[in-house]
JSON list of C-alpha atoms and ligand atoms in Angstrom, two decimals:
[
{"chain": "A", "resi": 1, "resn": "UNK", "atom": "CA", "xyz": [18.56, 5.49, -13.38]},
{"chain": "A", "resi": 2, "resn": "UNK", "atom": "CA", "xyz": [15.13, 3.20, -13.57]},
{"chain": "A", "resi": 3, "resn": "UNK", "atom": "CA", "xyz": [13.65, 1.73, -11.20]},
{"chain": "A", "resi": 4, "resn": "UNK", "atom": "CA", "xyz": [11.13, -1.62, -11.93]},
{"chain": "A", "resi": 5, "resn": "UNK", "atom": "CA", "xyz": [7.98, -1.53, -9.69]},
{"chain": "A", "resi": 6, "resn": "UNK", "atom": "CA", "xyz": [6.39, -4.98, -9.07]},
{"chain": "A", "resi": 7, "resn": "UNK", "atom": "CA", "xyz": [2.65, -4.04, -10.09]},
{"chain": "A", "resi": 8, "resn": "UNK", "atom": "CA", "xyz": [1.08, -4.31, -13.16]},
{"chain": "A", "resi": 9, "resn": "UNK", "atom": "CA", "xyz": [-1.50, -1.08, -11.89]},
{"chain": "A", "resi": 10, "resn": "UNK", "atom": "CA", "xyz": [-0.74, 1.83, -13.88]},
{"chain": "A", "resi": 11, "resn": "UNK", "atom": "CA", "xyz": [-2.26, 4.10, -11.49]},
{"chain": "A", "resi": 12, "resn": "UNK", "atom": "CA", "xyz": [0.74, 2.76, -8.28]},
{"chain": "A", "resi": 13, "resn": "UNK", "atom": "CA", "xyz": [3.14, 3.37, -11.64]},
{"chain": "A", "resi": 14, "resn": "UNK", "atom": "CA", "xyz": [1.90, 6.84, -12.46]},
{"chain": "A", "resi": 15, "resn": "UNK", "atom": "CA", "xyz": [1.76, 7.71, -8.88]},
{"chain": "A", "resi": 16, "resn": "UNK", "atom": "CA", "xyz": [5.73, 6.84, -8.14]},
{"chain": "A", "resi": 17, "resn": "UNK", "atom": "CA", "xyz": [6.97, 8.74, -11.50]},
{"chain": "A", "resi": 18, "resn": "UNK", "atom": "CA", "xyz": [5.30, 11.85, -10.33]},
{"chain": "A", "resi": 19, "resn": "UNK", "atom": "CA", "xyz": [6.99, 11.61, -6.67]},
{"chain": "A", "resi": 20, "resn": "UNK", "atom": "CA", "xyz": [10.36, 10.33, -8.17]},
{"chain": "A", "resi": 21, "resn": "UNK", "atom": "CA", "xyz": [10.32, 12.83, -11.51]},
{"chain": "A", "resi": 22, "resn": "UNK", "atom": "CA", "xyz": [14.31, 12.00, -12.05]},
{"chain": "A", "resi": 23, "resn": "UNK", "atom": "CA", "xyz": [14.06, 8.27, -12.26]},
{"chain": "A", "resi": 24, "resn": "UNK", "atom": "CA", "xyz": [12.59, 6.11, -15.30]},
{"chain": "A", "resi": 25, "resn": "UNK", "atom": "CA", "xyz": [9.93, 3.93, -13.32]},
{"chain": "A", "resi": 26, "resn": "UNK", "atom": "CA", "xyz": [8.44, 0.64, -15.66]},
{"chain": "A", "resi": 27, "resn": "UNK", "atom": "CA", "xyz": [5.85, -1.97, -14.33]},
{"chain": "A", "resi": 28, "resn": "UNK", "atom": "CA", "xyz": [5.84, -5.50, -14.61]},
{"chain": "A", "resi": 29, "resn": "UNK", "atom": "CA", "xyz": [3.74, -5.10, -17.74]},
{"chain": "A", "resi": 30, "resn": "UNK", "atom": "CA", "xyz": [6.65, -3.56, -19.62]},
{"chain": "A", "resi": 31, "resn": "UNK", "atom": "CA", "xyz": [8.79, -6.63, -19.23]},
{"chain": "A", "resi": 32, "resn": "UNK", "atom": "CA", "xyz": [5.84, -8.79, -19.91]},
{"chain": "A", "resi": 33, "resn": "UNK", "atom": "CA", "xyz": [5.74, -10.63, -16.64]},
{"chain": "A", "resi": 34, "resn": "UNK", "atom": "CA", "xyz": [2.79, -12.04, -16.04]},
{"chain": "A", "resi": 35, "resn": "UNK", "atom": "CA", "xyz": [3.63, -14.74, -13.64]},
{"chain": "A", "resi": 36, "resn": "UNK", "atom": "CA", "xyz": [1.46, -14.60, -10.27]},
{"chain": "A", "resi": 37, "resn": "UNK", "atom": "CA", "xyz": [3.55, -13.98, -7.46]},
{"chain": "A", "resi": 38, "resn": "UNK", "atom": "CA", "xyz": [2.22, -15.78, -4.32]},
{"chain": "A", "resi": 39, "resn": "UNK", "atom": "CA", "xyz": [2.31, -13.34, -1.83]},
{"chain": "A", "resi": 40, "resn": "UNK", "atom": "CA", "xyz": [2.89, -15.79, 1.16]},
{"chain": "A", "resi": 41, "resn": "UNK", "atom": "CA", "xyz": [4.43, -13.88, 3.44]},
{"chain": "A", "resi": 42, "resn": "UNK", "atom": "CA", "xyz": [3.80, -13.55, 7.48]},
{"chain": "A", "resi": 43, "resn": "UNK", "atom": "CA", "xyz": [4.34, -9.76, 7.15]},
{"chain": "A", "resi": 44, "resn": "UNK", "atom": "CA", "xyz": [4.25, -6.45, 5.02]},
{"chain": "A", "resi": 45, "resn": "UNK", "atom": "CA", "xyz": [8.12, -6.45, 5.32]},
{"chain": "A", "resi": 46, "resn": "UNK", "atom": "CA", "xyz": [8.30, -9.87, 3.58]},
{"chain": "A", "resi": 47, "resn": "UNK", "atom": "CA", "xyz": [5.73, -9.52, 1.10]},
{"chain": "A", "resi": 48, "resn": "UNK", "atom": "CA", "xyz": [7.25, -6.48, -0.19]},
{"chain": "A", "resi": 49, "resn": "UNK", "atom": "CA", "xyz": [10.22, -8.41, -0.46]},
{"chain": "A", "resi": 50, "resn": "UNK", "atom": "CA", "xyz": [8.81, -11.23, -2.27]},
{"chain": "A", "resi": 51, "resn": "UNK", "atom": "CA", "xyz": [7.60, -8.70, -5.16]},
{"chain": "A", "resi": 52, "resn": "UNK", "atom": "CA", "xyz": [11.40, -7.16, -5.52]},
{"chain": "A", "resi": 53, "resn": "UNK", "atom": "CA", "xyz": [12.86, -10.09, -5.08]},
{"chain": "A", "resi": 54, "resn": "UNK", "atom": "CA", "xyz": [10.93, -11.79, -8.23]},
{"chain": "A", "resi": 55, "resn": "UNK", "atom": "CA", "xyz": [11.62, -8.57, -10.45]},
{"chain": "A", "resi": 56, "resn": "UNK", "atom": "CA", "xyz": [15.11, -8.39, -9.59]},
{"chain": "A", "resi": 57, "resn": "UNK", "atom": "CA", "xyz": [15.75, -11.99, -10.30]},
{"chain": "A", "resi": 58, "resn": "UNK", "atom": "CA", "xyz": [13.50, -11.30, -13.74]},
{"chain": "A", "resi": 59, "resn": "UNK", "atom": "CA", "xyz": [15.02, -9.00, -15.00]},
{"chain": "A", "resi": 60, "resn": "UNK", "atom": "CA", "xyz": [18.89, -7.50, -12.85]},
{"chain": "A", "resi": 61, "resn": "UNK", "atom": "CA", "xyz": [16.98, -3.77, -12.07]},
{"chain": "A", "resi": 62, "resn": "UNK", "atom": "CA", "xyz": [16.66, -2.28, -9.28]},
{"chain": "A", "resi": 63, "resn": "UNK", "atom": "CA", "xyz": [13.16, -3.18, -8.11]},
{"chain": "A", "resi": 64, "resn": "UNK", "atom": "CA", "xyz": [10.58, -1.87, -5.48]},
{"chain": "A", "resi": 65, "resn": "UNK", "atom": "CA", "xyz": [7.72, -4.30, -3.66]},
{"chain": "A", "resi": 66, "resn": "UNK", "atom": "CA", "xyz": [5.35, -2.71, -1.70]},
{"chain": "A", "resi": 67, "resn": "UNK", "atom": "CA", "xyz": [2.73, -4.43, 0.16]},
{"chain": "A", "resi": 68, "resn": "UNK", "atom": "CA", "xyz": [-0.16, -2.54, 2.10]},
{"chain": "A", "resi": 69, "resn": "UNK", "atom": "CA", "xyz": [-2.80, -2.74, 4.26]},
{"chain": "A", "resi": 70, "resn": "UNK", "atom": "CA", "xyz": [-5.51, -1.65, 7.56]},
{"chain": "A", "resi": 71, "resn": "UNK", "atom": "CA", "xyz": [-4.31, -2.51, 10.83]},
{"chain": "A", "resi": 72, "resn": "UNK", "atom": "CA", "xyz": [-6.66, -2.54, 13.71]},
{"chain": "A", "resi": 73, "resn": "UNK", "atom": "CA", "xyz": [-5.07, -2.68, 16.94]},
{"chain": "A", "resi": 74, "resn": "UNK", "atom": "CA", "xyz": [-8.65, -3.86, 18.25]},
{"chain": "A", "resi": 75, "resn": "UNK", "atom": "CA", "xyz": [-8.74, -6.23, 16.48]},
{"chain": "A", "resi": 76, "resn": "UNK", "atom": "CA", "xyz": [-5.16, -8.09, 17.06]},
{"chain": "A", "resi": 77, "resn": "UNK", "atom": "CA", "xyz": [-4.23, -6.33, 14.00]},
{"chain": "A", "resi": 78, "resn": "UNK", "atom": "CA", "xyz": [-6.54, -7.63, 11.29]},
{"chain": "A", "resi": 79, "resn": "UNK", "atom": "CA", "xyz": [-7.19, -7.38, 8.50]},
{"chain": "A", "resi": 80, "resn": "UNK", "atom": "CA", "xyz": [-3.46, -6.52, 8.10]},
{"chain": "A", "resi": 81, "resn": "UNK", "atom": "CA", "xyz": [-1.32, -9.03, 6.06]},
{"chain": "A", "resi": 82, "resn": "UNK", "atom": "CA", "xyz": [-4.87, -10.40, 4.46]},
{"chain": "A", "resi": 83, "resn": "UNK", "atom": "CA", "xyz": [-6.55, -6.31, 4.04]},
{"chain": "A", "resi": 84, "resn": "UNK", "atom": "CA", "xyz": [-7.21, -7.27, 0.12]},
{"chain": "A", "resi": 85, "resn": "UNK", "atom": "CA", "xyz": [-9.22, -10.48, 0.75]},
{"chain": "A", "resi": 86, "resn": "UNK", "atom": "CA", "xyz": [-10.22, -10.56, 4.90]},
{"chain": "A", "resi": 87, "resn": "UNK", "atom": "CA", "xyz": [-13.91, -11.62, 3.85]},
{"chain": "A", "resi": 88, "resn": "UNK", "atom": "CA", "xyz": [-13.36, -11.83, -0.33]},
{"chain": "A", "resi": 89, "resn": "UNK", "atom": "CA", "xyz": [-10.40, -11.32, -2.88]},
{"chain": "A", "resi": 90, "resn": "UNK", "atom": "CA", "xyz": [-10.94, -7.65, -3.56]},
{"chain": "A", "resi": 91, "resn": "UNK", "atom": "CA", "xyz": [-14.10, -7.86, -2.40]},
{"chain": "A", "resi": 92, "resn": "UNK", "atom": "CA", "xyz": [-14.44, -4.39, -0.92]},
{"chain": "A", "resi": 93, "resn": "UNK", "atom": "CA", "xyz": [-18.01, -4.36, 0.27]},
{"chain": "A", "resi": 94, "resn": "UNK", "atom": "CA", "xyz": [-17.56, -7.72, 1.66]},
{"chain": "A", "resi": 95, "resn": "UNK", "atom": "CA", "xyz": [-14.11, -6.58, 3.49]},
{"chain": "A", "resi": 96, "resn": "UNK", "atom": "CA", "xyz": [-15.95, -3.44, 4.40]},
{"chain": "A", "resi": 97, "resn": "UNK", "atom": "CA", "xyz": [-18.70, -5.17, 6.06]},
{"chain": "A", "resi": 98, "resn": "UNK", "atom": "CA", "xyz": [-16.79, -7.59, 8.23]},
{"chain": "A", "resi": 99, "resn": "UNK", "atom": "CA", "xyz": [-14.80, -5.35, 9.47]},
{"chain": "A", "resi": 100, "resn": "UNK", "atom": "CA", "xyz": [-17.62, -3.20, 10.73]},
{"chain": "A", "resi": 101, "resn": "UNK", "atom": "CA", "xyz": [-19.51, -6.38, 12.33]},
{"chain": "A", "resi": 102, "resn": "UNK", "atom": "CA", "xyz": [-15.99, -7.34, 14.24]},
{"chain": "A", "resi": 103, "resn": "UNK", "atom": "CA", "xyz": [-16.23, -3.30, 15.13]},
{"chain": "A", "resi": 104, "resn": "UNK", "atom": "CA", "xyz": [-19.69, -3.60, 16.33]},
{"chain": "A", "resi": 105, "resn": "UNK", "atom": "CA", "xyz": [-20.00, -2.19, 19.65]},
{"chain": "A", "resi": 106, "resn": "UNK", "atom": "CA", "xyz": [-16.29, -1.70, 20.03]},
{"chain": "A", "resi": 107, "resn": "UNK", "atom": "CA", "xyz": [-15.71, 2.06, 21.59]},
{"chain": "A", "resi": 108, "resn": "UNK", "atom": "CA", "xyz": [-12.06, 1.60, 20.46]},
{"chain": "A", "resi": 109, "resn": "UNK", "atom": "CA", "xyz": [-11.77, 2.20, 16.30]},
{"chain": "A", "resi": 110, "resn": "UNK", "atom": "CA", "xyz": [-8.22, 3.39, 16.07]},
{"chain": "A", "resi": 111, "resn": "UNK", "atom": "CA", "xyz": [-6.74, 1.98, 12.66]},
{"chain": "A", "resi": 112, "resn": "UNK", "atom": "CA", "xyz": [-4.02, 2.88, 10.57]},
{"chain": "A", "resi": 113, "resn": "UNK", "atom": "CA", "xyz": [-3.10, 2.22, 6.85]},
{"chain": "A", "resi": 114, "resn": "UNK", "atom": "CA", "xyz": [0.94, 1.11, 6.70]},
{"chain": "A", "resi": 115, "resn": "UNK", "atom": "CA", "xyz": [2.74, 0.40, 3.60]},
{"chain": "A", "resi": 116, "resn": "UNK", "atom": "CA", "xyz": [6.08, -1.04, 3.45]},
{"chain": "A", "resi": 117, "resn": "UNK", "atom": "CA", "xyz": [8.08, -1.08, 0.13]},
{"chain": "A", "resi": 118, "resn": "UNK", "atom": "CA", "xyz": [11.77, -3.01, -0.19]},
{"chain": "A", "resi": 119, "resn": "UNK", "atom": "CA", "xyz": [14.20, -2.31, -2.66]},
{"chain": "A", "resi": 120, "resn": "UNK", "atom": "CA", "xyz": [16.50, -4.52, -3.93]},
{"chain": "A", "resi": 121, "resn": "UNK", "atom": "CA", "xyz": [19.32, -4.12, -6.26]},
{"chain": "A", "resi": 122, "resn": "UNK", "atom": "CA", "xyz": [22.62, -5.57, -7.03]},
{"chain": "A", "resi": 123, "resn": "UNK", "atom": "CA", "xyz": [24.46, -4.64, -3.42]},
{"chain": "A", "resi": 124, "resn": "UNK", "atom": "CA", "xyz": [21.36, -3.51, -1.62]},
{"chain": "A", "resi": 125, "resn": "UNK", "atom": "CA", "xyz": [18.30, -4.49, 0.33]},
{"chain": "A", "resi": 126, "resn": "UNK", "atom": "CA", "xyz": [16.23, -2.18, 2.15]},
{"chain": "A", "resi": 127, "resn": "UNK", "atom": "CA", "xyz": [12.92, -0.87, 3.68]},
{"chain": "A", "resi": 128, "resn": "UNK", "atom": "CA", "xyz": [10.60, 2.21, 3.89]},
{"chain": "A", "resi": 129, "resn": "UNK", "atom": "CA", "xyz": [7.48, 2.76, 6.18]},
{"chain": "A", "resi": 130, "resn": "UNK", "atom": "CA", "xyz": [4.67, 5.18, 5.71]},
{"chain": "A", "resi": 131, "resn": "UNK", "atom": "CA", "xyz": [1.79, 5.30, 8.07]},
{"chain": "A", "resi": 132, "resn": "UNK", "atom": "CA", "xyz": [-1.73, 7.07, 8.11]},
{"chain": "A", "resi": 133, "resn": "UNK", "atom": "CA", "xyz": [-3.16, 6.69, 11.64]},
{"chain": "A", "resi": 134, "resn": "UNK", "atom": "CA", "xyz": [-6.90, 7.38, 11.67]},
{"chain": "A", "resi": 135, "resn": "UNK", "atom": "CA", "xyz": [-10.12, 5.69, 13.15]},
{"chain": "A", "resi": 136, "resn": "UNK", "atom": "CA", "xyz": [-13.23, 3.37, 12.03]},
{"chain": "A", "resi": 137, "resn": "UNK", "atom": "CA", "xyz": [-16.54, 5.14, 10.99]},
{"chain": "A", "resi": 138, "resn": "UNK", "atom": "CA", "xyz": [-19.49, 3.56, 12.22]},
{"chain": "A", "resi": 139, "resn": "UNK", "atom": "CA", "xyz": [-20.62, 3.02, 8.75]},
{"chain": "A", "resi": 140, "resn": "UNK", "atom": "CA", "xyz": [-19.45, 3.32, 4.90]},
{"chain": "A", "resi": 141, "resn": "UNK", "atom": "CA", "xyz": [-19.69, 7.55, 3.46]},
{"chain": "A", "resi": 142, "resn": "UNK", "atom": "CA", "xyz": [-18.14, 8.62, 0.40]},
{"chain": "A", "resi": 143, "resn": "UNK", "atom": "CA", "xyz": [-17.36, 7.11, -3.43]},
{"chain": "A", "resi": 144, "resn": "UNK", "atom": "CA", "xyz": [-14.00, 7.78, -3.89]},
{"chain": "A", "resi": 145, "resn": "UNK", "atom": "CA", "xyz": [-10.52, 5.89, -3.63]},
{"chain": "A", "resi": 146, "resn": "UNK", "atom": "CA", "xyz": [-10.51, 1.75, -2.81]},
{"chain": "A", "resi": 147, "resn": "UNK", "atom": "CA", "xyz": [-10.38, -1.16, -0.02]},
{"chain": "A", "resi": 148, "resn": "UNK", "atom": "CA", "xyz": [-11.24, 0.30, 3.48]},
{"chain": "A", "resi": 149, "resn": "UNK", "atom": "CA", "xyz": [-11.16, 4.14, 2.25]},
{"chain": "A", "resi": 150, "resn": "UNK", "atom": "CA", "xyz": [-15.07, 4.20, 2.88]},
{"chain": "A", "resi": 151, "resn": "UNK", "atom": "CA", "xyz": [-14.66, 3.48, 6.66]},
{"chain": "A", "resi": 152, "resn": "UNK", "atom": "CA", "xyz": [-11.53, 5.20, 7.45]},
{"chain": "A", "resi": 153, "resn": "UNK", "atom": "CA", "xyz": [-10.88, 9.18, 8.69]},
{"chain": "A", "resi": 154, "resn": "UNK", "atom": "CA", "xyz": [-7.65, 10.18, 8.99]},
{"chain": "A", "resi": 155, "resn": "UNK", "atom": "CA", "xyz": [-6.60, 11.88, 11.67]},
{"chain": "A", "resi": 156, "resn": "UNK", "atom": "CA", "xyz": [-7.18, 15.61, 12.14]},
{"chain": "A", "resi": 157, "resn": "UNK", "atom": "CA", "xyz": [-10.26, 15.15, 9.78]},
{"chain": "A", "resi": 158, "resn": "UNK", "atom": "CA", "xyz": [-14.00, 15.28, 9.50]},
{"chain": "A", "resi": 159, "resn": "UNK", "atom": "CA", "xyz": [-13.91, 12.68, 6.51]},
{"chain": "A", "resi": 160, "resn": "UNK", "atom": "CA", "xyz": [-13.11, 9.63, 5.60]},
{"chain": "A", "resi": 161, "resn": "UNK", "atom": "CA", "xyz": [-10.40, 9.02, 2.91]},
{"chain": "A", "resi": 162, "resn": "UNK", "atom": "CA", "xyz": [-13.54, 8.04, 0.19]},
{"chain": "A", "resi": 163, "resn": "UNK", "atom": "CA", "xyz": [-15.03, 11.38, 0.86]},
{"chain": "A", "resi": 164, "resn": "UNK", "atom": "CA", "xyz": [-11.63, 13.38, 0.64]},
{"chain": "A", "resi": 165, "resn": "UNK", "atom": "CA", "xyz": [-10.68, 14.49, -2.87]},
{"chain": "A", "resi": 166, "resn": "UNK", "atom": "CA", "xyz": [-7.82, 12.20, -4.37]},
{"chain": "A", "resi": 167, "resn": "UNK", "atom": "CA", "xyz": [-5.04, 15.09, -4.12]},
{"chain": "A", "resi": 168, "resn": "UNK", "atom": "CA", "xyz": [-5.53, 15.58, -0.71]},
{"chain": "A", "resi": 169, "resn": "UNK", "atom": "CA", "xyz": [-6.13, 11.96, 0.31]},
{"chain": "A", "resi": 170, "resn": "UNK", "atom": "CA", "xyz": [-2.48, 11.80, -1.83]},
{"chain": "A", "resi": 171, "resn": "UNK", "atom": "CA", "xyz": [-0.93, 13.98, -0.04]},
{"chain": "A", "resi": 172, "resn": "UNK", "atom": "CA", "xyz": [-1.21, 12.22, 3.22]},
{"chain": "A", "resi": 173, "resn": "UNK", "atom": "CA", "xyz": [-1.60, 8.83, 2.24]},
{"chain": "A", "resi": 174, "resn": "UNK", "atom": "CA", "xyz": [0.59, 5.72, 3.76]},
{"chain": "A", "resi": 175, "resn": "UNK", "atom": "CA", "xyz": [1.79, 5.26, 0.38]},
{"chain": "A", "resi": 176, "resn": "UNK", "atom": "CA", "xyz": [2.50, 9.07, -0.03]},
{"chain": "A", "resi": 177, "resn": "UNK", "atom": "CA", "xyz": [4.53, 8.50, 3.87]},
{"chain": "A", "resi": 178, "resn": "UNK", "atom": "CA", "xyz": [6.76, 5.84, 2.52]},
{"chain": "A", "resi": 179, "resn": "UNK", "atom": "CA", "xyz": [7.45, 7.32, -1.04]},
{"chain": "A", "resi": 180, "resn": "UNK", "atom": "CA", "xyz": [8.74, 9.94, 0.80]},
{"chain": "A", "resi": 181, "resn": "UNK", "atom": "CA", "xyz": [10.85, 7.87, 3.00]},
{"chain": "A", "resi": 182, "resn": "UNK", "atom": "CA", "xyz": [12.28, 6.73, -0.46]},
{"chain": "A", "resi": 183, "resn": "UNK", "atom": "CA", "xyz": [12.90, 9.32, -2.14]},
{"chain": "A", "resi": 184, "resn": "UNK", "atom": "CA", "xyz": [14.94, 11.08, 1.02]},
{"chain": "A", "resi": 185, "resn": "UNK", "atom": "CA", "xyz": [16.88, 8.23, 0.34]},
{"chain": "A", "resi": 186, "resn": "UNK", "atom": "CA", "xyz": [17.52, 8.09, -2.98]},
{"chain": "A", "resi": 187, "resn": "UNK", "atom": "CA", "xyz": [18.52, 12.01, -2.27]},
{"chain": "A", "resi": 188, "resn": "UNK", "atom": "CA", "xyz": [21.37, 11.11, -0.19]},
{"chain": "B", "resi": 1, "resn": "LIG", "atom": "P1", "xyz": [-1.83, -3.55, -1.62]},
{"chain": "B", "resi": 1, "resn": "LIG", "atom": "O1", "xyz": [-0.72, -4.35, -0.88]},
{"chain": "B", "resi": 1, "resn": "LIG", "atom": "O2", "xyz": [-1.51, -2.22, -2.10]},
{"chain": "B", "resi": 1, "resn": "LIG", "atom": "O3", "xyz": [-2.19, -4.40, -2.65]},
{"chain": "B", "resi": 1, "resn": "LIG", "atom": "O4", "xyz": [-3.31, -3.57, -0.62]},
{"chain": "B", "resi": 1, "resn": "LIG", "atom": "C1", "xyz": [-3.60, -4.36, 0.04]},
{"chain": "B", "resi": 1, "resn": "LIG", "atom": "C2", "xyz": [-4.85, -4.04, 0.10]},
{"chain": "B", "resi": 1, "resn": "LIG", "atom": "O5", "xyz": [-4.71, -3.23, 1.48]},
{"chain": "B", "resi": 1, "resn": "LIG", "atom": "C3", "xyz": [-6.40, -3.18, -0.89]},
{"chain": "B", "resi": 1, "resn": "LIG", "atom": "O6", "xyz": [-6.69, -4.77, -1.62]},
{"chain": "B", "resi": 1, "resn": "LIG", "atom": "C4", "xyz": [-6.48, -2.48, 0.05]},
{"chain": "B", "resi": 1, "resn": "LIG", "atom": "O7", "xyz": [-8.13, -3.34, 0.58]},
{"chain": "B", "resi": 1, "resn": "LIG", "atom": "C5", "xyz": [-6.13, -2.02, 1.08]},
{"chain": "B", "resi": 1, "resn": "LIG", "atom": "N1", "xyz": [-5.48, -1.08, 0.86]},
{"chain": "B", "resi": 1, "resn": "LIG", "atom": "C6", "xyz": [-4.15, -0.52, 1.04]},
{"chain": "B", "resi": 1, "resn": "LIG", "atom": "N2", "xyz": [-4.22, 1.08, 0.57]},
{"chain": "B", "resi": 1, "resn": "LIG", "atom": "C7", "xyz": [-5.32, 1.00, 0.69]},
{"chain": "B", "resi": 1, "resn": "LIG", "atom": "C8", "xyz": [-5.88, 2.54, 0.58]},
{"chain": "B", "resi": 1, "resn": "LIG", "atom": "O8", "xyz": [-5.39, 3.64, 0.42]},
{"chain": "B", "resi": 1, "resn": "LIG", "atom": "N3", "xyz": [-7.21, 2.88, 0.61]},
{"chain": "B", "resi": 1, "resn": "LIG", "atom": "C9", "xyz": [-8.00, 1.76, 1.31]},
{"chain": "B", "resi": 1, "resn": "LIG", "atom": "N4", "xyz": [-7.90, 0.26, 1.29]},
{"chain": "B", "resi": 1, "resn": "LIG", "atom": "C10", "xyz": [-6.31, 0.17, 1.23]}
]
């Protein structure tokens, strides 16, 4: 069975293919779908659905949309759905700077990453969610990963995601948890 993933990111496609070896994972690029998908939902769920729906409407294939972000309860849940463009569009340095500035002097530093997946096919619309809890560091550390990795320390660890090996991060990440939920569902 094929699952079309609403991404142009080949790394994301490969990560999902690795977790779902029995399925043929395709991406937007495989269908020459280069329209900009406007993610104007108010929740992670709505944004994941917008992406899945676009793919399903274009191809009729079972389609998977995803939306992820960093949630900081002490900041009222921000950056949340605005994670990618909190200070500047995919400007990871500026985004991190803004979060650290807003958190200055705040001792309540708990945070989590969340991924929501939405699967849409002929007869269903289903959601899967994964989270990884941790806390925000006071300064950036590490070179690996992307986004907020240099300031996020997952619980039971002393290193930021950007200091951990990618394979270690990928075992405990929000994306991995959500994909495992998805896999369990497919197996059932
Ligand atoms: P997306 O929905 O997967 O594109 O994620 C949206 C944004 O959330 C990214 O641009 C990052 O800023 C942030 N983000 C999501 N997942 C991660 C992660 O694993 N590490 C660091 N930042 C992340």
